[in-house]
Every structure is written in C-alpha cells, then in structure tokens.
Coordinates of C-alpha atoms in Angstrom, one line a residue:
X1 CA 0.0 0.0 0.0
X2 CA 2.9 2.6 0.6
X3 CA 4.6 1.4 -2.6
X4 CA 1.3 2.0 -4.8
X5 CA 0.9 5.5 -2.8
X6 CA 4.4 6.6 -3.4
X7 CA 4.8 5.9 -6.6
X8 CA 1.0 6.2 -8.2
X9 CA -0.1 8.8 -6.3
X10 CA 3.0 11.3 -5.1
X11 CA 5.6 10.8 -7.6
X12 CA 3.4 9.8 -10.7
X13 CA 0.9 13.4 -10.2
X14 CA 3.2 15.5 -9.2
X15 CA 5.6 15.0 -12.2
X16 CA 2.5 14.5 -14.6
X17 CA 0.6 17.9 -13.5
X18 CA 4.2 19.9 -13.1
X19 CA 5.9 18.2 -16.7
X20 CA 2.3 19.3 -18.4
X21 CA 2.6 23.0 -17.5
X22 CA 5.7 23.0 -19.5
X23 CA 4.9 21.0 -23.2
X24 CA 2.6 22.0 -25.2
X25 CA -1.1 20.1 -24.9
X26 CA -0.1 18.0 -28.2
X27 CA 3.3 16.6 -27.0
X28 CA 2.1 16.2 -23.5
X29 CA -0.7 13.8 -24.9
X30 CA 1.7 12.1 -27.2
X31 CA 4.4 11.6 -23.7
X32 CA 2.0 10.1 -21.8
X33 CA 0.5 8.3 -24.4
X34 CA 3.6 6.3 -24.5
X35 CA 2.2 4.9 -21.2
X36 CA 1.7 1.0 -22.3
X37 CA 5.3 1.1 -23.7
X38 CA 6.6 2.0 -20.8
X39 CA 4.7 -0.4 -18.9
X40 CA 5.5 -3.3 -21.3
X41 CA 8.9 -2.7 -21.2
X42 CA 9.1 -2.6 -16.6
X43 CA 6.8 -5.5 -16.8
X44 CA 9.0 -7.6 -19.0
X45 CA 11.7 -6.7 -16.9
X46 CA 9.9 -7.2 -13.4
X47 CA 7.3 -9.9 -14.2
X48 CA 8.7 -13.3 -15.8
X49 CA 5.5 -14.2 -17.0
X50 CA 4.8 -10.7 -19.0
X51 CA 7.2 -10.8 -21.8
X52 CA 7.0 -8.4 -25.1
X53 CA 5.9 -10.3 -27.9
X54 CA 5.7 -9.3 -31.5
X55 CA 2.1 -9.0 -31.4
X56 CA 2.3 -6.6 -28.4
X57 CA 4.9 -4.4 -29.9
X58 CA 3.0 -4.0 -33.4
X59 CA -0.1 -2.6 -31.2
X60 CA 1.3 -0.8 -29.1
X61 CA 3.1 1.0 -32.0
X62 CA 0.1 1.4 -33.7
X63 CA -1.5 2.5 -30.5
X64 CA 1.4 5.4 -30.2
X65 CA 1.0 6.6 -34.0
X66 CA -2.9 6.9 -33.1
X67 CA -2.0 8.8 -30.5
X68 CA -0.2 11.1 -32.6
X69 CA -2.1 11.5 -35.2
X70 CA -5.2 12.4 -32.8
X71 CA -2.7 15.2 -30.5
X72 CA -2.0 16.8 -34.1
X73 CA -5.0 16.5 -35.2
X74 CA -6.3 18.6 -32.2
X75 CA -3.2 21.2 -31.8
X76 CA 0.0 21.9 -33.2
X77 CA 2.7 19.6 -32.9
X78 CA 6.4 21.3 -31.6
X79 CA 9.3 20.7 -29.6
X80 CA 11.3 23.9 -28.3
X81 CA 13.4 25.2 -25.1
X82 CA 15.0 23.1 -22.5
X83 CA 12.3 23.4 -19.9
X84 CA 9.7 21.7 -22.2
X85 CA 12.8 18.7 -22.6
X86 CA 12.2 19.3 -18.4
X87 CA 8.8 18.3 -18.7
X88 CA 8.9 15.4 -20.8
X89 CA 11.6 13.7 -18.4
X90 CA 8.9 14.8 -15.5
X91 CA 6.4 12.7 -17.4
X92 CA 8.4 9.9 -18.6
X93 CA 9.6 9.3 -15.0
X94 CA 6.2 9.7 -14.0
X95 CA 5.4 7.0 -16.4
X96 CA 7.6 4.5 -15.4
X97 CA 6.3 5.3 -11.1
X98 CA 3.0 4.0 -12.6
X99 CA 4.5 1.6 -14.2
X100 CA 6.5 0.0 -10.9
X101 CA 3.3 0.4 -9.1
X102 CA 1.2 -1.8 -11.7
X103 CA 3.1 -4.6 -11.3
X104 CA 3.6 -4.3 -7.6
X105 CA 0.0 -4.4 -7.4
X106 CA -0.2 -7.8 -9.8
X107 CA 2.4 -9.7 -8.1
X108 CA 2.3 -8.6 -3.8
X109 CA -1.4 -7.3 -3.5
X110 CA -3.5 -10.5 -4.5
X111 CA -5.4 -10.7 -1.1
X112 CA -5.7 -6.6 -0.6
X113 CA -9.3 -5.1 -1.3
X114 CA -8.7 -3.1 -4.2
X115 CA -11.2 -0.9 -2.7
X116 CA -8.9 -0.5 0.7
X117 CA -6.0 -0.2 -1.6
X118 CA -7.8 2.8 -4.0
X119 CA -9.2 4.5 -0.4
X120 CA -6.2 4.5 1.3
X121 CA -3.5 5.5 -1.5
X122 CA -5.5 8.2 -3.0
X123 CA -6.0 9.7 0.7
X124 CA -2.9 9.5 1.8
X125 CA -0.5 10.6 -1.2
X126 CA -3.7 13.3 -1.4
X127 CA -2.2 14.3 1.7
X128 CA 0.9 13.9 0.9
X129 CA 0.6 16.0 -2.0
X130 CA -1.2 19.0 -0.2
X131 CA 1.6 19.4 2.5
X132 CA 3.8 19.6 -0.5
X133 CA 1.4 21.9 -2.5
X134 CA 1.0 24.3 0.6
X135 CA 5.0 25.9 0.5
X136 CA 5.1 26.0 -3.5
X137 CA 1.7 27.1 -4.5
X138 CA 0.1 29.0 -1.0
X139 CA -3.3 28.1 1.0
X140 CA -6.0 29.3 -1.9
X141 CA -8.5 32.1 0.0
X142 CA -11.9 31.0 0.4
X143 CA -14.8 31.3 -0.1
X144 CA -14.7 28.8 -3.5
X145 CA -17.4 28.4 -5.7
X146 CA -20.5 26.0 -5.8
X147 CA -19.1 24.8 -9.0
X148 CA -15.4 23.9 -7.3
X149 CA -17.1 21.3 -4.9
X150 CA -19.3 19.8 -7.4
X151 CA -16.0 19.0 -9.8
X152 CA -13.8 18.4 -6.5
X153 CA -16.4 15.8 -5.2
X154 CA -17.7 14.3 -8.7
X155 CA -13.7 13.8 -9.5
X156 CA -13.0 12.4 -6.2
X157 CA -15.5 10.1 -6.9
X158 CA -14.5 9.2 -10.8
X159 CA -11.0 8.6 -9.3
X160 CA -11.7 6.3 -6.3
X161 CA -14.3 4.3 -8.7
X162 CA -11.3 3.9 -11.5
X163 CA -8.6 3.2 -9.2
X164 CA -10.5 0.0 -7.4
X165 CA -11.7 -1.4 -11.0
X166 CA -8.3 -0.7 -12.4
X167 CA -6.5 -2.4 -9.1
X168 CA -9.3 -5.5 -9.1
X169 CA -8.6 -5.9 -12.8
X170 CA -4.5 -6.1 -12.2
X171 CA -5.4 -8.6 -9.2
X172 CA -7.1 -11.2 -11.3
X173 CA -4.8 -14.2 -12.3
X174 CA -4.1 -14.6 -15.8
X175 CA -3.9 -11.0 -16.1
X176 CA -1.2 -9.3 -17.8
X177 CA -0.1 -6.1 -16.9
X178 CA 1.5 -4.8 -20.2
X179 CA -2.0 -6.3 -21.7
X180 CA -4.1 -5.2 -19.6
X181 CA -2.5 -1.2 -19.8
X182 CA -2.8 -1.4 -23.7
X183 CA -6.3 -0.3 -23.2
X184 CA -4.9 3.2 -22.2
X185 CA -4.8 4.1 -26.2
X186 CA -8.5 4.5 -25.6
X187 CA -8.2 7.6 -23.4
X188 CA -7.7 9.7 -26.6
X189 CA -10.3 8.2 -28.2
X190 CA -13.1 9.3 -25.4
X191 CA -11.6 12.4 -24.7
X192 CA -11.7 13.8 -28.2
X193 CA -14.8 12.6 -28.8
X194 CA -15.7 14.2 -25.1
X195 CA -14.7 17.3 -26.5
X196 CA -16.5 17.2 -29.5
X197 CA -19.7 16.8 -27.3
X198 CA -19.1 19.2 -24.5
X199 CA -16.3 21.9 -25.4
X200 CA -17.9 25.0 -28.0
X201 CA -15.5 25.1 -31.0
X202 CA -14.4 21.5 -30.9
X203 CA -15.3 19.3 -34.4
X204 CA -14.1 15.7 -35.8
X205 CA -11.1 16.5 -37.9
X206 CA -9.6 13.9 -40.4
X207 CA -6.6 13.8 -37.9
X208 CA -8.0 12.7 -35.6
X209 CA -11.0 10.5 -37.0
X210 CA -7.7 9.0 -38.5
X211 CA -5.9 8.1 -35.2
X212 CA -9.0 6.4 -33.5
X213 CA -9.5 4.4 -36.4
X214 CA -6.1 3.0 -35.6
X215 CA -5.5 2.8 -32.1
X216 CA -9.8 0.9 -32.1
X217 CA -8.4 -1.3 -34.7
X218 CA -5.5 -2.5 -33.6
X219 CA -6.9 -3.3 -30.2
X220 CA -9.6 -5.3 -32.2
X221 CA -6.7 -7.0 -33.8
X222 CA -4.5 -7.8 -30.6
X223 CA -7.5 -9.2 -29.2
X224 CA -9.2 -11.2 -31.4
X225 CA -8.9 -15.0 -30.6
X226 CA -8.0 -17.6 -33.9
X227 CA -11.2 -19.2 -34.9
X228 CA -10.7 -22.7 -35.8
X229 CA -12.1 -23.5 -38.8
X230 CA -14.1 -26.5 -39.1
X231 CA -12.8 -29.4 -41.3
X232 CA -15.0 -30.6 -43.9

C-alpha cells in the first residue's frame, strides 16, 4: 500500500501535472500516451510471466501513431526550449512510477481489497501531495465556488471508482499487466470525442478520425482470438 501510494499517487501526479505546465497540450498527450510502452517494457523486466511479444509491440506501436495522429489533429505539434525537454523527463519518469506500481499491485497485492487499496493510497498521497502543495503554491483564499465542490467531489469520486476497477482488474490471475495497460490508447479516443460533445469550438477532424481508427483497430486485432475452422 505505501509502494502504490508513493509511486502512483505522489511521484506519478506530481511529475505529470508539473511536466504538463511545461509542453505543449499535443506533445504532452503524445508523452504520456507512451504509457503501455513504458509499462510493457518494466513488466518484461519485473514480471517473468509478462514478456513483449511481437504482437504486443505491433499494437502498441500502432496504438502510439494513433495517439499522434489524434494530438496533431487537435493542436500543433512542436518541440522547443529546455524546460519543455524538463517536462517530458517529468512525465516519462512519471510514467515508469506508474509503471512500478502496476506490477507491484499484480504480483504482492492479491489478497488486498482493491477498494482499501484505491481509499487508502488516494487519501494519503492526497495528503501527501497537499503538505507539498502548501510551500510552492500558497493556502488558496476562500470562499470557493459551488461549482469547485461539485467538480472536487464528482472527481474524487470518478477517481476512487477507476482506481478499485483498475487495481481489481491487475489482481485477477491470468492478467497481464502490459495487456491489460494497452487499453490506455482508448483515453484519446473518449476524450476527443468528449470534446467534440461538451467543449464549443471542438469538431471531428480527419486527424484525428484517422488516429482512433487505428488505435480501435489495432486493439480489435491484438485481441481477437483464432477461430478454428471446421474441417470438412
């Protein structure tokens, strides 16, 4: 529990929010976006039964050019001064806290309640993080707006809900980590098209239409089981 809370929760956000105030919306996504590589990669490393196979590779490749073409598709792609290199390193180390903490939580955390496991790591690196936050950033001055609790305590609750389904999901046996994190190409997918829905301004471009259609199909293809044909 103090290994998932250091490294998801303190290390991973901190680096993540802090590396994404210094790159550009478009690279960040792309960074991050190299999440299941990352996490193929430790787990092969860490987990003798989670090796990168050729099949995994090819998607996750194809998973990272749909990333790509969606983040340029959406903003302008551009690499620049030394403190957006900064925050790249911030996110690719945060990347590989998250992907530590993944496999710890496959191999040492069978018998934990994900649910005590989400609770108590989100809690305390929350608190962890706010001690930290209070020196750098300042107390913020009341009194906040309606709208500020309603976000705080419907994200609160969208994280604590993700957390124990991701952690129960890593616990099962037969799971893979590096499998199970290739499903992290679909964040682009739902938030572009979450954009499209909600933010004025936002509409499908041919970028982006373009990047879904790879990322969705080359999950389709990883996971498609061989169909034995009949004889006769």
């Amino acid at each position: 529990m103090a290994w998932v809370t250091i490294l998801q929760i303190v290390i991973n956000y901190s680096l993540f929010y802090q590396g994404l105030n210094l790159v550009p919306g478009a690279l960040g996504a792309v960074v991050y976006g190299a999440q299941p590589l990352i996490i193929a990669v430790v787990a092969a490393l860490m987990h003798k039964d989670d090796k990168l196979t050729r099949k995994k590779i090819i998607t996750i490749i194809f998973g990272i050019s749909g990333v790509i073409f969606i983040s340029i598709g959406r903003q302008a792609f551009k690499l620049g001064t030394g403190l957006e290199m900064l925050g790249i390193i911030m996110i690719l180390v945060g990347n590989i806290a998250t992907a530590v903490s993944n496999v710890v939580i496959s191999l040492k955390s069978k018998e934990l309640n994900p649910f005590v496991l989400s609770s108590a790591s989100l809690f305390f690196g929350g608190l962890v993080l706010y001690l930290i936050s209070v020196p750098v950033e300042s107390v913020p001055h009341g009194p906040l707006p309606k709208e500020y609790w309603l976000a705080l305590f419907w994200l609160s609750f969208m994280a604590a809900a993700a957390f124990s389904i991701w952690y129960k999901l890593l616990q099962r046996p037969g799971v893979k980590v590096s499998e199970l994190n290739l499903w992290k190409f679909i964040t682009p997918v739902t938030g572009a098209v979450l954009s499209w829905m909600l933010v004025p301004d936002e509409y499908p471009e041919l970028l982006t239409i373009l990047g879904m259609i790879i990322i969705t199909s080359s999950l389709i293809l990883f996971y498609r089981k061989n169909q034995e044909v009949p004889e006769g």
